[in-house]
Short mmCIF file of C-alpha atoms and ligand atoms in Angstrom, two decimals:
data_model
loop_
_atom_site.label_atom_id
_atom_site.label_comp_id
_atom_site.label_asym_id
_atom_site.label_seq_id
_atom_site.Cartn_x
_atom_site.Cartn_y
_atom_site.Cartn_z
CA MET A 114 -22.64 216.48 115.98
CA TYR A 115 -22.98 213.34 114.42
CA ASP A 116 -26.37 211.22 113.88
CA LEU A 117 -24.69 207.82 114.91
CA ILE A 118 -20.98 206.38 116.02
CA VAL A 119 -20.87 202.88 115.30
CA ILE A 120 -18.56 200.59 117.80
CA GLY A 121 -16.45 198.64 116.28
CA ALA A 122 -16.29 197.87 112.40
CA GLY A 123 -16.78 193.92 112.76
CA PRO A 124 -19.23 192.65 109.95
CA GLY A 125 -22.32 194.02 113.16
CA GLY A 126 -20.56 197.61 113.57
CA TYR A 127 -19.28 198.38 109.50
CA VAL A 128 -22.89 196.91 107.90
CA CYS A 129 -24.52 198.93 110.70
CA ALA A 130 -22.12 201.83 109.41
CA ILE A 131 -22.89 202.30 105.33
CA ARG A 132 -27.09 201.45 105.90
CA ALA A 133 -27.58 204.09 108.30
CA ALA A 134 -25.33 206.38 106.04
CA GLN A 135 -27.20 205.38 103.16
CA LEU A 136 -30.35 206.36 104.71
CA GLY A 137 -28.99 209.66 105.20
CA LEU A 138 -27.59 209.78 108.84
CA LYS A 139 -23.77 211.65 109.33
CA VAL A 140 -22.36 208.18 110.83
CA ALA A 141 -18.59 207.89 111.89
CA CYS A 142 -17.74 204.53 113.09
CA VAL A 143 -14.38 203.79 115.40
CA GLU A 144 -12.05 200.48 115.43
CA GLY A 145 -9.17 200.36 116.86
CA ARG A 146 -7.29 197.43 114.51
CA GLU A 147 -4.93 198.79 111.94
CA THR A 148 -7.98 197.37 109.35
CA LEU A 149 -11.29 197.56 109.22
CA GLY A 150 -13.18 194.31 109.43
CA GLY A 151 -13.66 193.61 112.96
CA THR A 152 -11.87 189.40 113.63
CA CYS A 153 -14.22 187.84 110.92
CA LEU A 154 -12.33 189.72 108.24
CA ASN A 155 -8.82 189.77 110.51
CA VAL A 156 -8.41 186.68 112.36
CA GLY A 157 -12.11 184.52 112.28
CA CYS A 158 -14.28 183.56 109.30
CA ILE A 159 -12.12 185.24 106.41
CA PRO A 160 -9.07 184.07 106.55
CA SER A 161 -9.75 180.64 108.50
CA LYS A 162 -11.70 179.92 105.29
CA ALA A 163 -8.08 180.46 102.82
CA LEU A 164 -6.70 178.10 104.45
CA LEU A 165 -9.63 176.17 104.57
CA HIS A 166 -9.80 176.12 100.74
CA ALA A 167 -6.63 175.62 100.34
CA SER A 168 -6.94 172.41 102.37
CA HIS A 169 -9.60 171.17 100.71
CA MET A 170 -7.38 171.54 97.37
CA ALA A 171 -4.78 169.07 99.30
CA HIS A 172 -7.80 167.12 100.30
CA GLU A 173 -9.06 166.42 96.73
CA MET A 174 -5.57 165.84 95.22
CA HIS A 175 -5.01 163.20 97.85
CA GLU A 176 -8.65 161.47 97.89
CA ASN A 177 -9.87 162.07 94.31
CA PHE A 178 -7.26 162.51 92.31
CA ALA A 179 -6.70 159.64 91.31
CA LYS A 180 -10.29 157.91 91.51
CA MET A 181 -11.06 160.50 88.56
CA GLY A 182 -7.29 159.54 86.67
CA LEU A 183 -6.04 162.65 87.43
CA MET A 184 -2.46 160.50 88.12
CA ASN A 185 0.95 161.09 90.29
CA ALA A 186 -0.36 164.57 91.54
CA HIS A 187 1.55 165.83 94.38
CA ALA A 188 2.10 169.35 96.12
CA ASP A 189 4.86 170.24 98.38
CA ILE A 190 3.23 172.24 100.55
CA ASP A 191 5.00 175.78 100.86
CA TRP A 192 3.46 177.47 104.09
CA ASP A 193 4.76 180.82 103.57
CA ARG A 194 3.25 180.68 100.46
CA MET A 195 -0.28 179.98 101.96
CA GLN A 196 0.14 182.17 104.59
CA ALA A 197 0.81 184.86 102.09
CA TYR A 198 -2.55 184.06 100.29
CA LYS A 199 -4.33 184.05 103.51
CA ALA A 200 -2.67 187.71 104.22
CA GLU A 201 -3.67 188.89 100.52
CA THR A 202 -7.06 187.47 101.03
CA VAL A 203 -7.53 188.95 104.21
CA GLY A 204 -5.92 192.17 102.61
CA THR A 205 -8.59 192.96 99.76
CA ASN A 206 -11.10 191.90 101.90
CA THR A 207 -10.08 194.84 104.59
CA LYS A 208 -9.08 197.95 101.91
CA GLY A 209 -12.43 196.65 100.00
CA ILE A 210 -14.81 197.63 103.51
CA GLU A 211 -12.40 201.18 103.75
CA PHE A 212 -12.96 201.86 100.21
CA LEU A 213 -17.00 201.37 101.17
CA PHE A 214 -16.84 203.83 104.07
CA LYS A 215 -15.20 206.56 101.71
CA LYS A 216 -17.89 205.87 99.51
CA ASN A 217 -20.39 206.10 101.88
CA LYS A 218 -18.34 209.37 103.51
CA ILE A 219 -18.54 207.87 106.98
CA ASP A 220 -16.04 208.60 108.99
CA TRP A 221 -13.41 206.18 110.60
CA LEU A 222 -12.56 207.32 113.96
CA LYS A 223 -8.79 204.96 114.97
CA GLY A 224 -8.26 203.90 118.22
CA TRP A 225 -10.16 202.47 120.84
CA ALA A 226 -13.50 203.81 122.03
CA SER A 227 -15.14 204.38 125.50
CA ILE A 228 -18.53 206.17 126.49
CA PRO A 229 -18.29 208.85 129.30
CA ALA A 230 -22.34 210.02 128.84
CA ALA A 231 -24.90 208.97 126.43
CA GLY A 232 -24.51 211.17 123.30
CA LYS A 233 -20.79 210.98 123.53
CA VAL A 234 -17.76 208.86 122.69
CA GLN A 235 -14.33 208.85 123.78
CA VAL A 236 -11.34 208.53 121.26
CA GLY A 237 -8.02 208.91 122.68
CA ASP A 238 -8.50 213.04 124.25
CA GLN A 239 -11.26 213.42 121.76
CA VAL A 240 -14.08 213.36 122.47
CA HIS A 241 -17.23 213.34 119.73
CA GLU A 242 -21.07 214.45 119.92
CA THR A 243 -23.44 212.22 118.69
CA LYS A 244 -27.31 211.55 118.66
CA ASN A 245 -27.35 207.52 118.41
CA ILE A 246 -24.61 205.31 119.62
CA VAL A 247 -24.36 201.53 118.29
CA ILE A 248 -21.98 199.34 120.22
CA ALA A 249 -20.94 196.63 117.87
CA SER A 250 -17.29 194.90 119.95
CA GLY A 251 -17.79 191.47 119.08
CA SER A 252 -16.68 188.37 121.22
CA ALA A 253 -13.32 187.55 122.50
CA ALA A 254 -12.00 183.59 123.12
CA THR A 255 -12.54 182.13 126.02
CA SER A 256 -9.47 180.03 127.36
CA LEU A 257 -10.01 177.46 130.07
CA LYS A 258 -9.16 178.31 133.78
CA GLY A 259 -5.77 178.05 134.73
CA VAL A 260 -4.99 177.64 131.25
CA GLU A 261 -2.35 180.38 129.79
CA VAL A 262 -3.22 181.02 125.70
CA ASP A 263 0.51 182.23 123.86
CA ASN A 264 -0.60 182.93 120.59
CA ASP A 265 2.81 184.81 119.76
CA ALA A 266 4.57 181.41 121.53
CA GLY A 267 2.37 179.08 119.44
CA ILE A 268 2.24 176.25 121.46
CA VAL A 269 -0.93 176.79 123.39
CA VAL A 270 -2.72 179.34 121.32
CA ASP A 271 -6.84 180.46 120.40
CA SER A 272 -8.57 180.63 117.15
CA THR A 273 -6.66 183.90 115.97
CA GLY A 274 -3.45 181.99 117.03
CA VAL A 275 -3.35 178.68 115.41
CA LEU A 276 -4.89 180.74 111.88
CA ALA A 277 -0.55 181.47 112.15
CA LEU A 278 1.68 178.97 113.45
CA LYS A 279 5.28 178.93 112.16
CA LYS A 280 5.01 175.87 110.25
CA ILE A 281 2.58 172.94 110.55
CA PRO A 282 2.90 171.01 113.35
CA GLN A 283 2.59 167.16 113.22
CA THR A 284 0.48 166.58 116.17
CA MET A 285 -1.99 169.21 117.63
CA VAL A 286 -4.80 168.83 120.23
CA VAL A 287 -8.14 170.36 120.03
CA ILE A 288 -10.45 171.27 122.79
CA GLY A 289 -13.55 171.69 121.77
CA ALA A 290 -15.49 169.98 119.37
CA GLY A 291 -17.50 173.03 118.42
CA VAL A 292 -17.55 175.06 115.52
CA ILE A 293 -13.66 176.57 115.74
CA GLY A 294 -11.87 173.37 116.38
CA LEU A 295 -13.57 171.02 113.66
CA GLU A 296 -12.88 173.91 110.70
CA LEU A 297 -9.35 174.74 111.93
CA GLY A 298 -8.97 171.14 113.36
CA SER A 299 -9.59 169.65 109.66
CA VAL A 300 -7.70 172.55 108.13
CA TYR A 301 -4.28 170.85 109.69
CA SER A 302 -5.61 167.19 110.07
CA ARG A 303 -5.71 168.17 105.77
CA LEU A 304 -2.50 169.12 106.16
CA GLY A 305 -1.02 166.34 107.42
CA THR A 306 -1.25 166.75 111.19
CA LYS A 307 -2.25 164.83 113.25
CA VAL A 308 -5.26 166.28 115.45
CA THR A 309 -7.20 164.85 118.49
CA VAL A 310 -10.45 166.18 119.57
CA VAL A 311 -10.96 166.37 122.88
CA GLU A 312 -14.75 167.21 123.89
CA TYR A 313 -16.31 167.63 126.97
CA LEU A 314 -19.87 166.54 126.10
CA ASP A 315 -21.12 163.32 124.17
CA ALA A 316 -20.98 164.36 120.95
CA ILE A 317 -19.79 166.86 118.53
CA THR A 318 -20.95 170.34 117.37
CA PRO A 319 -23.41 171.27 120.75
CA GLY A 320 -26.86 172.25 119.88
CA MET A 321 -26.43 170.24 116.10
CA ASP A 322 -29.39 167.91 115.10
CA GLY A 323 -28.90 164.53 116.88
CA GLU A 324 -28.16 162.66 113.35
CA VAL A 325 -26.08 164.95 111.73
CA GLN A 326 -23.73 165.26 114.82
CA LYS A 327 -23.45 161.53 114.40
CA GLN A 328 -22.90 161.23 110.48
CA PHE A 329 -20.53 164.25 110.65
CA GLN A 330 -18.61 162.22 113.27
CA ARG A 331 -18.10 159.29 111.33
CA ILE A 332 -16.80 161.73 108.16
CA LEU A 333 -14.12 163.44 109.25
CA SER A 334 -12.63 160.08 111.69
CA LYS A 335 -12.38 158.80 108.14
CA GLN A 336 -10.70 161.76 107.12
CA GLY A 337 -8.16 161.03 109.91
CA LEU A 338 -9.44 163.63 113.08
CA LYS A 339 -9.36 161.44 116.15
CA PHE A 340 -12.36 161.80 119.14
CA ILE A 341 -12.37 161.79 122.73
CA LEU A 342 -15.87 162.84 123.70
CA GLY A 343 -17.40 162.77 127.62
CA ALA A 344 -14.05 164.84 128.26
CA ALA A 345 -13.55 167.72 130.75
CA VAL A 346 -9.53 168.83 130.15
CA SER A 347 -8.32 170.34 133.67
CA GLY A 348 -5.25 171.73 132.43
CA VAL A 349 -2.61 172.45 129.59
CA GLU A 350 1.06 172.05 130.70
CA SER A 351 3.07 174.43 127.80
CA ALA A 352 6.80 173.63 127.36
CA GLU A 353 9.75 174.36 125.06
CA ASN A 354 8.62 171.88 121.93
CA GLY A 355 5.07 170.80 122.91
CA ALA A 356 2.42 170.87 125.96
CA THR A 357 0.57 168.18 127.45
CA VAL A 358 -2.73 168.72 127.86
CA THR A 359 -4.55 166.35 130.82
CA TYR A 360 -8.62 165.46 131.07
CA THR A 361 -10.85 163.72 132.93
CA PRO A 362 -13.22 161.07 131.57
CA LYS A 363 -16.98 162.08 132.77
CA LYS A 364 -17.57 158.63 133.41
CA GLY A 365 -14.93 157.73 136.34
CA GLY A 366 -11.65 157.15 136.01
CA ASP A 367 -8.01 158.75 135.64
CA ALA A 368 -7.16 161.26 134.64
CA GLN A 369 -5.19 160.67 131.45
CA THR A 370 -2.91 162.74 129.08
CA LEU A 371 -2.08 163.95 126.35
CA ASP A 372 1.13 165.39 124.26
CA ALA A 373 1.09 167.72 121.22
CA GLU A 374 3.63 169.97 119.23
CA VAL A 375 0.41 172.54 119.38
CA VAL A 376 -3.01 172.66 121.67
CA LEU A 377 -5.65 174.60 120.53
CA VAL A 378 -8.17 176.09 122.77
CA ALA A 379 -11.48 176.15 120.88
CA THR A 380 -13.86 176.72 124.16
CA GLY A 381 -16.25 179.50 122.86
CA ARG A 382 -16.21 183.05 122.99
CA ARG A 383 -17.19 185.59 125.70
CA PRO A 384 -19.17 189.21 124.75
CA TYR A 385 -16.16 191.56 124.28
CA HIS A 386 -16.90 195.38 125.81
CA ASP A 387 -14.50 195.96 127.78
CA GLY A 388 -12.90 199.13 128.61
CA LEU A 389 -16.10 201.12 127.13
CA GLY A 390 -17.72 202.15 130.58
CA LEU A 391 -20.48 200.65 130.13
CA ASP A 392 -20.66 200.02 134.12
CA ALA A 393 -20.25 203.56 134.82
CA LEU A 394 -22.63 204.81 132.64
CA GLY A 395 -25.15 202.49 133.58
CA VAL A 396 -26.00 199.64 130.89
CA LYS A 397 -27.20 196.47 131.89
CA LEU A 398 -25.73 193.25 130.86
CA THR A 399 -27.53 189.92 131.23
CA ASP A 400 -25.77 186.83 133.78
CA ARG A 401 -23.91 185.84 130.34
CA GLY A 402 -21.86 189.28 130.35
CA GLN A 403 -24.13 190.36 127.04
CA ILE A 404 -25.58 193.61 126.57
CA ALA A 405 -29.27 193.68 127.51
CA ILE A 406 -31.43 195.05 124.49
CA ASP A 407 -34.81 195.11 123.72
CA ASN A 408 -36.90 193.98 120.57
CA HIS A 409 -35.41 196.79 119.16
CA PHE A 410 -31.92 197.07 119.94
CA ALA A 411 -31.93 199.57 122.62
CA THR A 412 -29.87 199.24 126.18
CA SER A 413 -31.09 200.41 129.22
CA VAL A 414 -29.79 204.08 128.31
CA PRO A 415 -31.31 206.05 126.08
CA GLY A 416 -29.57 206.38 123.04
CA VAL A 417 -27.45 203.53 123.51
CA TYR A 418 -27.96 200.57 120.87
CA ALA A 419 -26.09 197.63 121.00
CA ILE A 420 -25.87 194.51 118.55
CA GLY A 421 -23.88 191.26 117.19
CA ASP A 422 -21.73 188.80 118.97
CA ALA A 423 -21.80 191.85 122.45
CA VAL A 424 -25.33 190.79 123.06
CA PRO A 425 -28.13 187.32 123.03
CA GLY A 426 -28.03 185.58 120.48
CA PRO A 427 -25.45 183.25 117.93
CA MET A 428 -22.50 184.96 118.11
CA LEU A 429 -22.34 184.80 113.99
CA ALA A 430 -21.02 187.44 111.49
CA HIS A 431 -24.52 187.22 109.56
CA LYS A 432 -26.32 187.52 112.50
CA ALA A 433 -24.35 190.21 113.28
CA GLU A 434 -24.84 191.81 110.04
CA ASP A 435 -28.68 191.98 110.47
CA GLU A 436 -29.35 193.36 112.89
CA GLY A 437 -26.62 196.08 111.58
CA MET A 438 -28.89 196.74 108.83
CA ALA A 439 -32.12 196.34 111.47
CA VAL A 440 -30.72 199.07 113.73
CA ALA A 441 -29.64 201.56 111.14
CA GLU A 442 -32.80 201.66 109.57
CA ILE A 443 -34.87 201.74 112.94
CA LEU A 444 -32.32 204.92 113.77
CA ALA A 445 -33.60 206.09 109.75
CA GLY A 446 -36.83 205.75 111.30
CA LYS A 447 -38.20 202.74 109.56
CA HIS A 448 -38.44 199.29 110.40
CA GLY A 449 -35.86 197.03 111.45
CA HIS A 450 -37.04 193.96 111.89
CA VAL A 451 -34.26 190.40 112.13
CA ASN A 452 -36.13 187.45 111.73
CA TYR A 453 -34.20 184.79 114.16
CA ASP A 454 -35.67 181.69 113.08
CA ALA A 455 -34.33 181.97 109.54
CA ILE A 456 -30.43 182.11 110.73
CA PRO A 457 -28.44 179.86 109.34
CA GLY A 458 -25.37 178.38 110.69
CA VAL A 459 -22.43 177.39 108.82
CA ILE A 460 -19.35 174.46 109.00
CA TYR A 461 -17.09 175.27 106.76
CA THR A 462 -15.54 171.90 106.51
CA THR A 463 -14.80 169.15 103.84
CA PRO A 464 -18.37 168.21 103.36
CA GLU A 465 -19.76 171.49 105.13
CA VAL A 466 -22.64 171.37 107.55
CA ALA A 467 -25.47 173.77 107.08
CA ALA A 468 -27.93 174.36 109.30
CA VAL A 469 -31.65 176.16 109.22
CA GLY A 470 -34.20 176.46 112.15
CA LEU A 471 -35.12 173.57 113.93
CA THR A 472 -33.66 170.36 114.59
CA GLU A 473 -35.88 167.13 114.93
CA GLU A 474 -35.08 166.39 118.96
CA GLY A 475 -35.83 170.82 118.83
CA ALA A 476 -38.90 170.84 116.81
CA LYS A 477 -40.64 167.69 118.77
CA ALA A 478 -39.78 168.93 121.73
CA THR A 479 -42.18 172.14 121.02
CA GLY A 480 -45.21 169.26 121.18
CA ARG A 481 -46.08 169.43 118.07
CA LYS A 482 -46.10 166.61 115.21
CA VAL A 483 -43.52 166.99 112.68
CA LYS A 484 -42.67 165.07 109.50
CA ILE A 485 -39.17 164.52 108.69
CA GLY A 486 -37.65 164.21 104.92
CA LYS A 487 -34.18 162.71 104.66
CA PHE A 488 -32.68 162.38 102.03
CA PRO A 489 -28.79 160.42 100.93
CA LEU A 490 -26.75 162.14 98.83
CA MET A 491 -25.77 158.45 97.45
CA GLY A 492 -28.84 159.15 95.14
CA ASN A 493 -27.49 162.88 93.96
CA ALA A 494 -25.85 162.14 90.37
CA ARG A 495 -23.79 165.19 91.16
CA ALA A 496 -22.77 164.40 94.42
CA LYS A 497 -21.92 160.70 92.88
CA ALA A 498 -19.89 162.16 90.26
CA MET A 499 -18.07 164.39 92.69
CA LEU A 500 -17.23 161.91 94.76
CA GLN A 501 -18.54 163.20 97.85
CA ALA A 502 -21.92 161.78 98.30
CA GLU A 503 -21.26 161.16 101.93
CA GLY A 504 -23.77 163.44 103.40
CA PHE A 505 -27.63 163.79 103.37
CA VAL A 506 -30.48 166.55 103.25
CA LYS A 507 -32.78 166.43 106.36
CA LEU A 508 -35.90 168.56 105.57
CA ILE A 509 -38.12 169.09 108.78
CA ALA A 510 -41.70 170.43 108.49
CA ASP A 511 -45.05 170.53 110.67
CA ALA A 512 -47.21 167.51 110.53
CA ASP A 513 -50.05 168.93 110.27
CA THR A 514 -49.83 172.21 108.09
CA ASP A 515 -46.52 171.25 106.06
CA ARG A 516 -44.28 174.02 107.37
CA ILE A 517 -41.17 173.93 107.20
CA LEU A 518 -39.86 174.16 110.48
CA GLY A 519 -35.75 173.55 110.01
CA CYS A 520 -33.10 171.89 107.93
CA HIS A 521 -29.84 169.91 107.52
CA ILE A 522 -27.88 168.94 105.68
CA ILE A 523 -23.85 167.82 105.05
CA GLY A 524 -22.62 167.92 101.92
CA PRO A 525 -20.27 169.76 99.35
CA GLY A 526 -21.49 173.57 99.11
CA ALA A 527 -24.09 172.85 102.26
CA GLY A 528 -23.54 176.53 103.16
CA GLU A 529 -25.16 177.56 99.65
CA MET A 530 -28.10 175.15 98.95
CA ILE A 531 -29.03 176.63 102.66
CA HIS A 532 -30.38 179.64 101.76
CA GLU A 533 -33.11 178.54 99.59
CA VAL A 534 -34.34 176.74 102.55
CA CYS A 535 -33.60 180.26 104.62
CA VAL A 536 -35.95 181.75 101.65
CA ALA A 537 -38.06 179.46 101.86
CA MET A 538 -38.72 179.53 105.45
CA GLU A 539 -38.97 183.72 105.39
CA PHE A 540 -42.00 182.89 103.43
CA GLY A 541 -43.42 180.74 105.44
CA ALA A 542 -43.31 178.08 102.58
CA ALA A 543 -44.45 174.69 103.10
CA ALA A 544 -42.62 171.29 102.21
CA GLN A 545 -44.73 171.01 99.49
CA ASP A 546 -43.84 174.56 98.07
CA LEU A 547 -39.72 173.70 97.87
CA ALA A 548 -40.92 169.87 96.09
CA LEU A 549 -42.85 171.75 93.38
CA THR A 550 -40.03 173.98 92.79
CA CYS A 551 -37.98 173.19 89.75
CA HIS A 552 -34.52 172.00 90.31
CA ALA A 553 -31.30 172.54 88.05
CA HIS A 554 -30.28 168.70 87.24
CA PRO A 555 -28.19 168.00 87.80
CA THR A 556 -26.86 169.89 91.30
CA VAL A 557 -26.66 168.89 94.82
CA SER A 558 -29.48 171.62 95.58
CA GLU A 559 -32.00 169.03 93.69
CA ALA A 560 -30.97 166.69 97.04
CA VAL A 561 -32.90 169.51 98.67
CA ARG A 562 -35.78 169.01 96.64
CA GLU A 563 -35.77 165.04 97.19
CA ALA A 564 -36.00 165.42 100.91
CA ALA A 565 -39.19 168.21 100.22
CA LEU A 566 -40.60 165.24 98.28
CA ALA A 567 -39.95 162.82 101.56
CA CYS A 568 -41.79 164.86 103.39
CA GLY A 569 -44.77 164.27 100.79
CA ASP A 570 -45.46 161.21 98.90
CA GLY A 571 -42.11 160.25 98.75
CA ALA A 572 -38.95 161.17 97.38
CA ILE A 573 -38.01 159.89 93.40
CA HIS A 574 -34.25 158.79 93.52
CA VAL A 575 -33.94 156.38 96.53
P1 NAI B 1733 -18.06 176.67 120.96
O1 NAI B 1733 -18.75 177.17 122.69
O2 NAI B 1733 -18.71 176.29 119.47
O3 NAI B 1733 -17.60 174.95 121.23
C1 NAI B 1733 -16.64 174.80 122.33
C2 NAI B 1733 -17.04 173.19 122.82
O4 NAI B 1733 -15.63 173.23 123.92
C3 NAI B 1733 -18.69 173.04 123.77
O5 NAI B 1733 -18.50 172.01 122.93
C4 NAI B 1733 -17.97 173.02 124.98
O6 NAI B 1733 -18.76 171.46 125.35
C5 NAI B 1733 -16.44 172.46 124.98
N1 NAI B 1733 -15.50 172.54 126.44
C6 NAI B 1733 -16.14 173.55 127.19
N2 NAI B 1733 -15.02 173.57 128.27
C7 NAI B 1733 -14.48 172.50 127.45
C8 NAI B 1733 -13.64 171.16 128.88
N3 NAI B 1733 -13.15 171.73 129.91
N4 NAI B 1733 -12.97 170.14 128.00
C9 NAI B 1733 -13.47 170.12 126.77
N5 NAI B 1733 -14.72 170.87 126.42
C10 NAI B 1733 -14.74 171.65 126.77
O7 NAI B 1733 -17.32 176.97 120.73
P2 NAI B 1733 -16.40 177.71 119.28
O8 NAI B 1733 -15.70 176.47 118.93
O9 NAI B 1733 -15.02 178.70 120.29
O10 NAI B 1733 -17.01 178.78 119.27
C11 NAI B 1733 -17.65 180.56 118.85
C12 NAI B 1733 -18.39 180.72 118.64
O11 NAI B 1733 -18.44 181.20 117.26
C13 NAI B 1733 -19.77 179.62 119.10
O12 NAI B 1733 -20.80 180.60 118.80
C14 NAI B 1733 -19.01 179.60 116.26
O13 NAI B 1733 -21.16 179.85 116.62
C15 NAI B 1733 -18.91 180.90 116.51
N6 NAI B 1733 -18.31 180.25 114.82
C16 NAI B 1733 -19.29 180.23 113.96
C17 NAI B 1733 -18.62 180.13 112.81
C18 NAI B 1733 -18.57 179.61 112.05
O14 NAI B 1733 -20.59 179.83 112.20
N7 NAI B 1733 -18.29 179.29 110.60
C19 NAI B 1733 -16.83 179.76 112.74
C20 NAI B 1733 -16.10 180.08 113.93
C21 NAI B 1733 -17.00 180.24 115.42
#
């Protein structure tokens, strides 16, 4: 009899299993993939970051080396080697989780789970008894109606297939200007592919701060990505050497077509809990197909909990991790908690885009008076030395209390810099607190402090 069986070994599930074991529970984790780590480590966050890093280096070489006096730099792209580097990056990470499971005495039940009843998890022919179950089964890519994704054929692909194309295509159409479309679209753009992004909405990166959306689109356009906004893709016709995408402008007009060697469908993900038997078990879902949970991650069935992409909230690995730790602590009799107001979001392009808390639009919509402190990286010495001064830091604070409500950064290392604001928000800090915190010079992080100063008596370097 286990204390806990976790279903799924992605960032939500494996972190939950480790924390529960550290807190003295007897834990097993079911995973049907050949390796641990879920979508994120195997076909998501980690392999994409390997390709993003490699293509970022290529971008630096083309764009900036000569400006810095590094002349005649040239790299032939060995796609097979780049794919091998990606696989090695994934391998060291997935093996790392295996090691952590052994270290924490967590049993890996290999196979796909179903839940015949509360307290029972079936894997293959075997039924395992457990006091509690945490479902961390993640999400799956969705496609558009009538559009067939075939990752093996490598022509119409999703976020998994696009990581393992047989060669770098000459042309690519990306459907959807969300995080996946822009990260992977910019990888190929930097490797020489002509990329066109078709997006239904009138702006890229839905949900992001409006100013960030505009500036980010400008930067990506300058890098060579083409955007067709306000366009609904209605079909993709696949042939032997490419595909034709049909879209209709939202403002009216005839349907248009675009041909490309590869089409990436990046129109969102759906919660994945297929085959678990949730219907028969009586686990309630939301109207969006997510597993419904209460504030303690409990589903409608006692003893069955759920976390991560399968439940409501942003589909982010780190949100799943936090929920995994919190539910483990609750099951161990402690007080697990997630602060959903301070979860960062990062787009790992060049430059990176990072955000935490409310957007300017969102903050104003709450009815409070807000003040905005904005600092352009053109005023930051370090960013200028790096030839990456196109972005800015925008801090949003409550005008009455000075409390930080949100922060939005475009710039080199934005995904690292955002965390000082996360910590500040976690401690309920005011903009003045950040403004009074000494920041090392010269760092790009100084721009965060300058944005905080701009919420008060003014930034220094503008
Ligand atoms: P998304 O929901 O972020 O973006 C999908 C985009 O497709 C939307 O802008 C939508 O308007 C557009 N779209 C939908 N149907 C369309 C149509 N017929 N024609 C034209 N455009 C259409 O979804 P995405 O990028 O696939 O990402 C899925 C999830 O994975 C997100 O929740 C994202 O946050 C998460 N993710 C996060 C990453 C990160 O944090 N760096 C990296 C990758 C994924």
